[in-house]
mmCIF file of C-alpha atoms in Angstrom:
data_model
loop_
_atom_site.group_PDB
_atom_site.id
_atom_site.type_symbol
_atom_site.label_atom_id
_atom_site.label_comp_id
_atom_site.label_asym_id
_atom_site.label_seq_id
_atom_site.Cartn_x
_atom_site.Cartn_y
_atom_site.Cartn_z
ATOM 1 C CA UNK A 1 4.315 -9.442 33.155
ATOM 2 C CA UNK A 2 3.907 -5.571 32.899
ATOM 3 C CA UNK A 3 1.146 -4.292 30.873
ATOM 4 C CA UNK A 4 2.109 -0.665 30.534
ATOM 5 C CA UNK A 5 1.335 0.030 26.809
ATOM 6 C CA UNK A 6 2.328 3.039 24.736
ATOM 7 C CA UNK A 7 0.212 3.833 21.934
ATOM 8 C CA UNK A 8 1.456 6.044 18.963
ATOM 9 C CA UNK A 9 -1.214 6.750 16.497
ATOM 10 C CA UNK A 10 -2.226 9.412 14.031
ATOM 11 C CA UNK A 11 -5.029 10.997 12.547
ATOM 12 C CA UNK A 12 -5.973 7.941 10.476
ATOM 13 C CA UNK A 13 -5.235 5.109 12.836
ATOM 14 C CA UNK A 14 -6.574 6.855 15.876
ATOM 15 C CA UNK A 15 -4.943 6.314 19.279
ATOM 16 C CA UNK A 16 -8.574 6.240 20.740
ATOM 17 C CA UNK A 17 -9.501 3.330 18.497
ATOM 18 C CA UNK A 18 -6.334 1.346 19.468
ATOM 19 C CA UNK A 19 -7.183 2.068 23.210
ATOM 20 C CA UNK A 20 -10.680 0.948 22.809
ATOM 21 C CA UNK A 21 -9.989 -2.317 21.007
ATOM 22 C CA UNK A 22 -6.948 -3.102 23.510
ATOM 23 C CA UNK A 23 -9.251 -2.438 26.468
ATOM 24 C CA UNK A 24 -12.019 -4.795 25.019
ATOM 25 C CA UNK A 25 -9.557 -7.466 24.350
ATOM 26 C CA UNK A 26 -7.447 -7.310 27.552
ATOM 27 C CA UNK A 27 -9.650 -5.624 30.064
ATOM 28 C CA UNK A 28 -9.466 -2.582 32.229
ATOM 29 C CA UNK A 29 -6.368 -3.481 33.970
ATOM 30 C CA UNK A 30 -3.944 -2.322 31.331
ATOM 31 C CA UNK A 31 -2.002 1.111 31.788
ATOM 32 C CA UNK A 32 -2.272 2.954 28.442
ATOM 33 C CA UNK A 33 -0.707 6.184 27.451
ATOM 34 C CA UNK A 34 -1.512 7.846 23.975
ATOM 35 C CA UNK A 35 0.183 10.125 21.495
ATOM 36 C CA UNK A 36 -1.326 11.288 18.149
ATOM 37 C CA UNK A 37 1.025 12.138 15.416
ATOM 38 C CA UNK A 38 -0.197 14.659 12.692
ATOM 39 C CA UNK A 39 -0.131 12.356 9.714
ATOM 40 C CA UNK A 40 -1.694 12.386 6.980
ATOM 41 C CA UNK A 41 -1.990 16.075 7.494
ATOM 42 C CA UNK A 42 1.629 16.373 7.678
ATOM 43 C CA UNK A 43 3.691 13.852 5.397
ATOM 44 C CA UNK A 44 5.723 10.954 6.683
ATOM 45 C CA UNK A 45 9.396 10.490 5.807
ATOM 46 C CA UNK A 46 10.215 7.929 3.086
ATOM 47 C CA UNK A 47 13.323 5.969 3.005
ATOM 48 C CA UNK A 48 12.818 5.148 -0.678
ATOM 49 C CA UNK A 49 13.880 8.698 -1.378
ATOM 50 C CA UNK A 50 16.819 8.823 1.089
ATOM 51 C CA UNK A 51 15.694 8.479 4.809
ATOM 52 C CA UNK A 52 17.426 10.180 7.517
ATOM 53 C CA UNK A 53 17.135 6.761 9.630
ATOM 54 C CA UNK A 54 19.016 3.822 7.967
ATOM 55 C CA UNK A 55 16.928 0.924 7.380
ATOM 56 C CA UNK A 56 13.503 2.526 7.825
ATOM 57 C CA UNK A 57 11.477 2.716 4.725
ATOM 58 C CA UNK A 58 8.506 4.834 6.054
ATOM 59 C CA UNK A 59 7.979 6.550 9.509
ATOM 60 C CA UNK A 60 6.653 9.547 11.222
ATOM 61 C CA UNK A 61 8.125 11.486 14.089
ATOM 62 C CA UNK A 62 11.393 12.399 15.822
ATOM 63 C CA UNK A 63 13.105 9.185 17.316
ATOM 64 C CA UNK A 64 14.225 11.095 20.502
ATOM 65 C CA UNK A 65 10.547 12.423 21.119
ATOM 66 C CA UNK A 66 8.959 9.101 20.417
ATOM 67 C CA UNK A 67 11.382 7.324 22.724
ATOM 68 C CA UNK A 68 10.534 9.963 25.661
ATOM 69 C CA UNK A 69 7.019 9.079 25.176
ATOM 70 C CA UNK A 70 7.427 5.490 25.227
ATOM 71 C CA UNK A 71 9.645 5.912 28.369
ATOM 72 C CA UNK A 72 9.370 2.664 30.601
ATOM 73 C CA UNK A 73 6.481 1.095 28.712
ATOM 74 C CA UNK A 74 6.916 -2.645 28.011
ATOM 75 C CA UNK A 75 4.583 -2.674 24.851
ATOM 76 C CA UNK A 76 4.335 -0.244 22.049
ATOM 77 C CA UNK A 77 1.317 -0.268 19.557
ATOM 78 C CA UNK A 78 1.905 2.118 16.490
ATOM 79 C CA UNK A 79 1.160 2.897 12.907
ATOM 80 C CA UNK A 80 4.121 5.033 11.820
ATOM 81 C CA UNK A 81 6.417 5.768 14.703
ATOM 82 C CA UNK A 82 10.025 4.948 14.150
ATOM 83 C CA UNK A 83 11.887 2.237 16.095
ATOM 84 C CA UNK A 84 15.710 2.447 15.841
ATOM 85 C CA UNK A 85 18.636 0.928 17.336
ATOM 86 C CA UNK A 86 19.542 4.024 19.375
ATOM 87 C CA UNK A 87 16.025 4.208 20.553
ATOM 88 C CA UNK A 88 15.970 0.618 21.855
ATOM 89 C CA UNK A 89 19.250 1.378 23.660
ATOM 90 C CA UNK A 90 17.246 3.964 25.624
ATOM 91 C CA UNK A 91 14.260 1.683 26.068
ATOM 92 C CA UNK A 92 15.451 -1.297 28.068
ATOM 93 C CA UNK A 93 11.971 -2.229 29.233
ATOM 94 C CA UNK A 94 10.537 -2.370 25.832
ATOM 95 C CA UNK A 95 9.779 -5.919 24.804
ATOM 96 C CA UNK A 96 6.877 -5.774 22.355
ATOM 97 C CA UNK A 97 6.035 -3.786 19.297
ATOM 98 C CA UNK A 98 2.746 -4.069 17.267
ATOM 99 C CA UNK A 99 2.867 -2.215 13.950
ATOM 100 C CA UNK A 100 -0.577 -1.721 12.347
ATOM 101 C CA UNK A 101 0.720 -2.015 8.801
ATOM 102 C CA UNK A 102 1.114 -4.880 6.312
ATOM 103 C CA UNK A 103 5.043 -4.517 6.920
ATOM 104 C CA UNK A 104 7.086 -3.282 9.759
ATOM 105 C CA UNK A 105 8.746 -0.617 7.491
ATOM 106 C CA UNK A 106 9.131 1.706 10.353
ATOM 107 C CA UNK A 107 11.205 -0.635 12.550
ATOM 108 C CA UNK A 108 14.805 -1.589 12.424
ATOM 109 C CA UNK A 109 14.270 -5.330 12.476
ATOM 110 C CA UNK A 110 17.691 -6.426 13.132
ATOM 111 C CA UNK A 111 17.919 -4.017 16.028
ATOM 112 C CA UNK A 112 14.814 -5.481 17.561
ATOM 113 C CA UNK A 113 16.173 -8.886 17.134
ATOM 114 C CA UNK A 114 19.326 -8.019 18.684
ATOM 115 C CA UNK A 115 17.580 -6.489 21.694
ATOM 116 C CA UNK A 116 15.094 -9.334 22.139
ATOM 117 C CA UNK A 117 12.043 -7.203 21.120
ATOM 118 C CA UNK A 118 9.040 -9.075 19.617
ATOM 119 C CA UNK A 119 7.475 -7.435 16.627
ATOM 120 C CA UNK A 120 4.209 -8.224 15.114
ATOM 121 C CA UNK A 121 2.083 -6.582 12.301
ATOM 122 C CA UNK A 122 -1.280 -6.611 10.727
ATOM 123 C CA UNK A 123 -0.969 -8.174 7.235
ATOM 124 C CA UNK A 124 -4.099 -7.817 5.083
ATOM 125 C CA UNK A 125 -5.536 -5.002 7.100
ATOM 126 C CA UNK A 126 -6.277 -2.804 3.910
ATOM 127 C CA UNK A 127 -6.458 -5.586 1.414
ATOM 128 C CA UNK A 128 -10.105 -5.145 0.717
ATOM 129 C CA UNK A 129 -9.933 -1.361 0.600
ATOM 130 C CA UNK A 130 -6.966 -1.479 -1.864
ATOM 131 C CA UNK A 131 -8.724 -4.128 -4.046
ATOM 132 C CA UNK A 132 -11.884 -1.989 -4.325
ATOM 133 C CA UNK A 133 -9.896 1.069 -5.067
ATOM 134 C CA UNK A 134 -8.045 -0.756 -7.902
ATOM 135 C CA UNK A 135 -11.342 -1.766 -9.570
ATOM 136 C CA UNK A 136 -12.213 1.831 -9.346
ATOM 137 C CA UNK A 137 -8.987 2.847 -10.793
ATOM 138 C CA UNK A 138 -9.349 0.431 -13.717
ATOM 139 C CA UNK A 139 -12.904 1.625 -14.611
ATOM 140 C CA UNK A 140 -11.922 5.371 -14.339
ATOM 141 C CA UNK A 141 -9.314 4.671 -17.030
ATOM 142 C CA UNK A 142 -11.030 2.058 -19.306
ATOM 143 C CA UNK A 143 -14.558 3.850 -19.318
ATOM 144 C CA UNK A 144 -12.883 7.447 -19.679
ATOM 145 C CA UNK A 145 -14.517 8.577 -16.364
ATOM 146 C CA UNK A 146 -11.475 10.823 -15.600
ATOM 147 C CA UNK A 147 -11.140 12.105 -19.000
ATOM 148 C CA UNK A 148 -14.992 12.978 -19.160
ATOM 149 C CA UNK A 149 -14.926 14.614 -15.682
ATOM 150 C CA UNK A 150 -11.794 16.962 -16.299
ATOM 151 C CA UNK A 151 -13.340 18.062 -19.609
ATOM 152 C CA UNK A 152 -16.703 19.121 -17.863
ATOM 153 C CA UNK A 153 -14.870 20.799 -15.014
ATOM 154 C CA UNK A 154 -13.094 22.918 -17.648
ATOM 155 C CA UNK A 155 -16.327 23.805 -19.366
ATOM 156 C CA UNK A 156 -15.942 21.502 -22.341
ATOM 157 C CA UNK A 157 -18.511 18.875 -23.558
ATOM 158 C CA UNK A 158 -16.497 16.072 -24.839
ATOM 159 C CA UNK A 159 -18.953 14.533 -27.271
ATOM 160 C CA UNK A 160 -16.058 12.992 -29.234
ATOM 161 C CA UNK A 161 -15.589 10.532 -26.304
ATOM 162 C CA UNK A 162 -18.655 8.838 -27.856
ATOM 163 C CA UNK A 163 -16.802 8.209 -31.175
ATOM 164 C CA UNK A 164 -15.865 4.693 -32.059
ATOM 165 C CA UNK A 165 -12.259 5.562 -32.366
ATOM 166 C CA UNK A 166 -12.085 7.278 -28.924
ATOM 167 C CA UNK A 167 -14.631 5.712 -26.684
ATOM 168 C CA UNK A 168 -13.554 3.363 -23.808
ATOM 169 C CA UNK A 169 -13.677 -0.457 -23.743
ATOM 170 C CA UNK A 170 -15.645 -2.757 -21.391
ATOM 171 C CA UNK A 171 -13.636 -4.942 -19.089
ATOM 172 C CA UNK A 172 -15.454 -7.985 -20.157
ATOM 173 C CA UNK A 173 -13.655 -7.817 -23.454
ATOM 174 C CA UNK A 174 -10.229 -7.168 -21.916
ATOM 175 C CA UNK A 175 -7.353 -8.919 -20.583
ATOM 176 C CA UNK A 176 -6.118 -7.913 -17.056
ATOM 177 C CA UNK A 177 -2.695 -8.782 -15.639
ATOM 178 C CA UNK A 178 -2.192 -8.824 -11.927
ATOM 179 C CA UNK A 179 1.350 -8.581 -10.883
ATOM 180 C CA UNK A 180 1.596 -10.032 -7.271
ATOM 181 C CA UNK A 181 -0.643 -12.733 -5.950
ATOM 182 C CA UNK A 182 -0.741 -11.825 -2.112
ATOM 183 C CA UNK A 183 -3.564 -10.652 0.032
ATOM 184 C CA UNK A 184 -4.403 -7.702 -2.230
ATOM 185 C CA UNK A 185 -3.820 -9.353 -5.685
ATOM 186 C CA UNK A 186 -5.895 -12.233 -4.789
ATOM 187 C CA UNK A 187 -8.791 -10.044 -3.922
ATOM 188 C CA UNK A 188 -8.483 -8.021 -7.078
ATOM 189 C CA UNK A 189 -8.607 -11.290 -9.096
ATOM 190 C CA UNK A 190 -11.926 -12.229 -7.121
ATOM 191 C CA UNK A 191 -13.524 -8.804 -7.848
ATOM 192 C CA UNK A 192 -12.364 -8.944 -11.579
ATOM 193 C CA UNK A 193 -14.011 -12.341 -12.216
ATOM 194 C CA UNK A 194 -17.485 -10.514 -11.966
ATOM 195 C CA UNK A 195 -16.702 -8.492 -15.095
ATOM 196 C CA UNK A 196 -15.899 -11.597 -17.213
ATOM 197 C CA UNK A 197 -12.372 -10.410 -18.261
ATOM 198 C CA UNK A 198 -9.536 -12.698 -18.791
ATOM 199 C CA UNK A 199 -7.202 -12.766 -15.894
ATOM 200 C CA UNK A 200 -3.413 -13.243 -15.966
ATOM 201 C CA UNK A 201 -1.353 -13.551 -12.717
ATOM 202 C CA UNK A 202 2.453 -13.077 -12.461
ATOM 203 C CA UNK A 203 4.142 -14.079 -9.338
ATOM 204 C CA UNK A 204 6.969 -16.557 -9.294
ATOM 205 C CA UNK A 205 6.778 -17.235 -5.428
ATOM 206 C CA UNK A 206 3.028 -18.517 -5.180
ATOM 207 C CA UNK A 207 0.724 -20.766 -6.949
ATOM 208 C CA UNK A 208 -2.830 -20.056 -7.950
ATOM 209 C CA UNK A 209 -5.858 -21.355 -5.739
ATOM 210 C CA UNK A 210 -7.821 -24.331 -7.016
ATOM 211 C CA UNK A 211 -10.661 -21.979 -7.491
ATOM 212 C CA UNK A 212 -8.723 -19.437 -9.512
ATOM 213 C CA UNK A 213 -7.386 -22.236 -11.653
ATOM 214 C CA UNK A 214 -10.989 -23.551 -12.198
ATOM 215 C CA UNK A 215 -12.203 -20.219 -13.196
ATOM 216 C CA UNK A 216 -9.687 -19.854 -15.989
ATOM 217 C CA UNK A 217 -7.080 -17.524 -14.323
ATOM 218 C CA UNK A 218 -3.764 -18.092 -15.827
ATOM 219 C CA UNK A 219 -0.389 -18.145 -13.975
ATOM 220 C CA UNK A 220 2.345 -16.731 -16.458
ATOM 221 C CA UNK A 221 5.626 -15.196 -16.495
ATOM 222 C CA UNK A 222 5.888 -11.404 -16.182
ATOM 223 C CA UNK A 223 6.963 -10.989 -19.743
ATOM 224 C CA UNK A 224 3.946 -13.025 -21.028
ATOM 225 C CA UNK A 225 1.567 -10.917 -18.827
ATOM 226 C CA UNK A 226 3.136 -7.655 -20.194
ATOM 227 C CA UNK A 227 2.774 -8.649 -23.623
ATOM 228 C CA UNK A 228 -0.869 -9.785 -23.406
ATOM 229 C CA UNK A 229 -2.577 -7.485 -20.846
ATOM 230 C CA UNK A 230 -4.788 -4.683 -21.672
ATOM 231 C CA UNK A 231 -4.443 -3.659 -18.044
ATOM 232 C CA UNK A 232 -1.386 -4.149 -15.849
ATOM 233 C CA UNK A 233 -2.152 -3.864 -12.155
ATOM 234 C CA UNK A 234 0.814 -3.859 -9.716
ATOM 235 C CA UNK A 235 0.417 -5.524 -6.262
ATOM 236 C CA UNK A 236 4.083 -6.613 -5.496
ATOM 237 C CA UNK A 237 6.018 -5.778 -2.371
ATOM 238 C CA UNK A 238 9.055 -3.523 -2.790
ATOM 239 C CA UNK A 239 12.185 -5.781 -2.593
ATOM 240 C CA UNK A 240 15.663 -5.724 -4.097
ATOM 241 C CA UNK A 241 14.137 -7.748 -6.984
ATOM 242 C CA UNK A 242 11.101 -5.673 -7.699
ATOM 243 C CA UNK A 243 12.543 -2.137 -7.041
ATOM 244 C CA UNK A 244 12.314 -0.238 -10.393
ATOM 245 C CA UNK A 245 11.344 -3.498 -12.340
ATOM 246 C CA UNK A 246 8.714 -1.642 -14.363
ATOM 247 C CA UNK A 247 11.455 0.024 -16.401
ATOM 248 C CA UNK A 248 12.172 0.746 -20.160
ATOM 249 C CA UNK A 249 12.612 -2.922 -20.841
ATOM 250 C CA UNK A 250 9.374 -4.030 -19.136
ATOM 251 C CA UNK A 251 7.386 -1.204 -20.730
ATOM 252 C CA UNK A 252 8.861 -1.978 -24.200
ATOM 253 C CA UNK A 253 7.479 -5.578 -23.677
ATOM 254 C CA UNK A 254 3.959 -4.144 -22.803
ATOM 255 C CA UNK A 255 1.085 -4.428 -25.166
ATOM 256 C CA UNK A 256 0.861 -1.209 -27.176
ATOM 257 C CA UNK A 257 -1.816 1.019 -25.642
ATOM 258 C CA UNK A 258 -1.960 -0.844 -22.257
ATOM 259 C CA UNK A 259 -2.976 0.757 -19.019
ATOM 260 C CA UNK A 260 -0.679 0.744 -15.978
ATOM 261 C CA UNK A 261 -2.322 0.743 -12.538
ATOM 262 C CA UNK A 262 -0.072 1.129 -9.434
ATOM 263 C CA UNK A 263 -1.910 0.945 -5.976
ATOM 264 C CA UNK A 264 1.071 -0.887 -4.464
ATOM 265 C CA UNK A 265 4.360 1.019 -4.015
ATOM 266 C CA UNK A 266 5.933 3.779 -5.953
ATOM 267 C CA UNK A 267 9.454 2.303 -5.968
ATOM 268 C CA UNK A 268 8.232 -0.593 -8.276
ATOM 269 C CA UNK A 269 8.234 1.828 -11.175
ATOM 270 C CA UNK A 270 10.850 3.722 -13.054
ATOM 271 C CA UNK A 271 9.147 7.068 -13.524
ATOM 272 C CA UNK A 272 11.423 8.417 -16.183
ATOM 273 C CA UNK A 273 10.662 5.350 -18.366
ATOM 274 C CA UNK A 274 6.942 5.632 -17.484
ATOM 275 C CA UNK A 275 6.975 9.208 -18.638
ATOM 276 C CA UNK A 276 8.573 8.366 -21.929
ATOM 277 C CA UNK A 277 6.068 5.481 -22.484
ATOM 278 C CA UNK A 278 3.080 7.581 -21.780
ATOM 279 C CA UNK A 279 4.063 10.662 -23.775
ATOM 280 C CA UNK A 280 5.126 8.552 -26.679
ATOM 281 C CA UNK A 281 1.753 6.645 -26.756
ATOM 282 C CA UNK A 282 3.448 3.335 -26.040
ATOM 283 C CA UNK A 283 1.086 3.090 -22.979
ATOM 284 C CA UNK A 284 -2.390 4.301 -23.291
ATOM 285 C CA UNK A 285 -2.712 5.694 -19.874
ATOM 286 C CA UNK A 286 -1.737 5.260 -16.147
ATOM 287 C CA UNK A 287 -3.488 5.367 -12.758
ATOM 288 C CA UNK A 288 -0.986 5.974 -10.068
ATOM 289 C CA UNK A 289 -1.753 6.138 -6.132
ATOM 290 C CA UNK A 290 1.723 5.580 -4.971
ATOM 291 C CA UNK A 291 4.951 7.432 -5.730
ATOM 292 C CA UNK A 292 8.820 6.949 -5.154
ATOM 293 C CA UNK A 293 8.711 10.626 -3.421
ATOM 294 C CA UNK A 294 5.577 11.658 -1.541
ATOM 295 C CA UNK A 295 4.239 14.269 -1.825
ATOM 296 C CA UNK A 296 5.217 14.603 -5.397
ATOM 297 C CA UNK A 297 7.134 17.672 -6.438
ATOM 298 C CA UNK A 298 4.595 20.365 -7.879
ATOM 299 C CA UNK A 299 6.834 20.394 -11.299
ATOM 300 C CA UNK A 300 6.832 16.573 -11.680
ATOM 301 C CA UNK A 301 6.514 15.906 -15.206
ATOM 302 C CA UNK A 302 3.799 13.290 -14.991
ATOM 303 C CA UNK A 303 1.398 15.882 -13.593
ATOM 304 C CA UNK A 304 1.416 17.540 -17.018
ATOM 305 C CA UNK A 305 0.375 14.442 -19.053
ATOM 306 C CA UNK A 306 -3.245 14.181 -20.158
ATOM 307 C CA UNK A 307 -3.342 10.336 -19.932
ATOM 308 C CA UNK A 308 -2.548 10.057 -16.283
ATOM 309 C CA UNK A 309 -4.792 9.892 -13.147
ATOM 310 C CA UNK A 310 -3.074 10.491 -9.760
ATOM 311 C CA UNK A 311 -4.376 10.162 -6.320
ATOM 312 C CA UNK A 312 -2.415 10.943 -3.039
ATOM 313 C CA UNK A 313 -1.820 7.362 -1.834
ATOM 314 C CA UNK A 314 -5.386 6.914 -0.504
ATOM 315 C CA UNK A 315 -6.204 3.378 -1.869
ATOM 316 C CA UNK A 316 -5.794 1.677 1.542
ATOM 317 C CA UNK A 317 -7.742 4.547 3.259
ATOM 318 C CA UNK A 318 -11.050 3.270 4.733
ATOM 319 C CA UNK A 319 -12.672 3.328 8.166
ATOM 320 C CA UNK A 320 -12.786 -0.576 7.897
ATOM 321 C CA UNK A 321 -9.023 -0.456 7.505
ATOM 322 C CA UNK A 322 -8.795 1.192 10.777
ATOM 323 C CA UNK A 323 -10.934 -1.183 12.674
ATOM 324 C CA UNK A 324 -9.440 -4.229 11.108
ATOM 325 C CA UNK A 325 -5.785 -3.215 12.027
ATOM 326 C CA UNK A 326 -6.801 -2.171 15.537
ATOM 327 C CA UNK A 327 -8.528 -5.473 16.135
ATOM 328 C CA UNK A 328 -5.594 -7.303 14.831
ATOM 329 C CA UNK A 329 -2.969 -5.229 17.019
ATOM 330 C CA UNK A 330 -5.268 -5.640 20.092
ATOM 331 C CA UNK A 331 -5.478 -9.395 19.823
ATOM 332 C CA UNK A 332 -1.616 -9.549 19.521
ATOM 333 C CA UNK A 333 -1.345 -7.530 22.710
ATOM 334 C CA UNK A 334 -3.811 -9.809 24.403
ATOM 335 C CA UNK A 335 -1.906 -12.831 23.373
ATOM 336 C CA UNK A 336 1.542 -11.385 24.353
ATOM 337 C CA UNK A 337 0.090 -10.477 27.908
ATOM 338 C CA UNK A 338 -1.390 -14.013 28.198
ATOM 339 C CA UNK A 339 1.947 -15.772 27.188
ATOM 340 C CA UNK A 340 0.395 -16.990 23.848
ATOM 341 C CA UNK A 341 2.314 -17.149 20.565
ATOM 342 C CA UNK A 342 1.732 -14.216 18.119
ATOM 343 C CA UNK A 343 -0.346 -14.724 15.071
ATOM 344 C CA UNK A 344 1.668 -12.426 12.882
ATOM 345 C CA UNK A 345 5.335 -12.346 14.101
ATOM 346 C CA UNK A 346 7.783 -10.489 11.782
#
């Protein structure tokens, strides 16, 4: 079987790391070519905001240029490069695509099935990174870390943040709601247990582990979670069911003064409704790492609110994420070349 491999990485998922891991897994006999894309120094395209390529949610690069680079390679390993139907029609030798992401959002999956191209991904690659970031995000809001920092940067000593009517609360006395019980949500639950908080989980498609049940974690409906949680943390995937599901109705059900944390995906949230809930005081605050449009417009209304912390979609960015994803992709390449079944087919 041909072992010609095209690697399209970027400045996070480095092509050199992919190549190193593939060589270690498969030996020196593989023919590797490498291309580095300029993400994240330059933004990717987002289908959530109206993609130029039908069916692709997030991708980086011009399809014609990527197809030219892939050429006659039989295997492609990539992070963000698009794979479209028209590209596959130009790439008859391509039989295998490894996407180093939790989902193949940069691939037209129906087209790959029609052309007999195997696609694999790397689920859970950044689960630990996002879970840790989520805990940091919760603490930044509940313990007023962001508020104190911003005031001092502005030359103001906020002694009033020590007042009983303004100071923060400890996690151990709070109820935290986790929406989505996948690879990341389960890790967030595990980390939260150390703080002694009450933990609620809303996910209609999975059951709690025996350990979580024994530790007092409750599996509840979303409406119940919203009504009871002091902190609401989103970890769901974007589907037709979850797109915009944190809307006016959901926010009206939320406990007054609750905090919303979104380290999942921007399209889960109705941002007009969120702005209204934050500016009216219905929600006490929000920490957002992901957005429906990225980068966000400079005049975006939420940038002006004092009770919002924003970061540029970096929850999953860690060096460990890079090595985990590259190791997983390399193992999938090895298995394909050895004629073994994939571990994570899409």
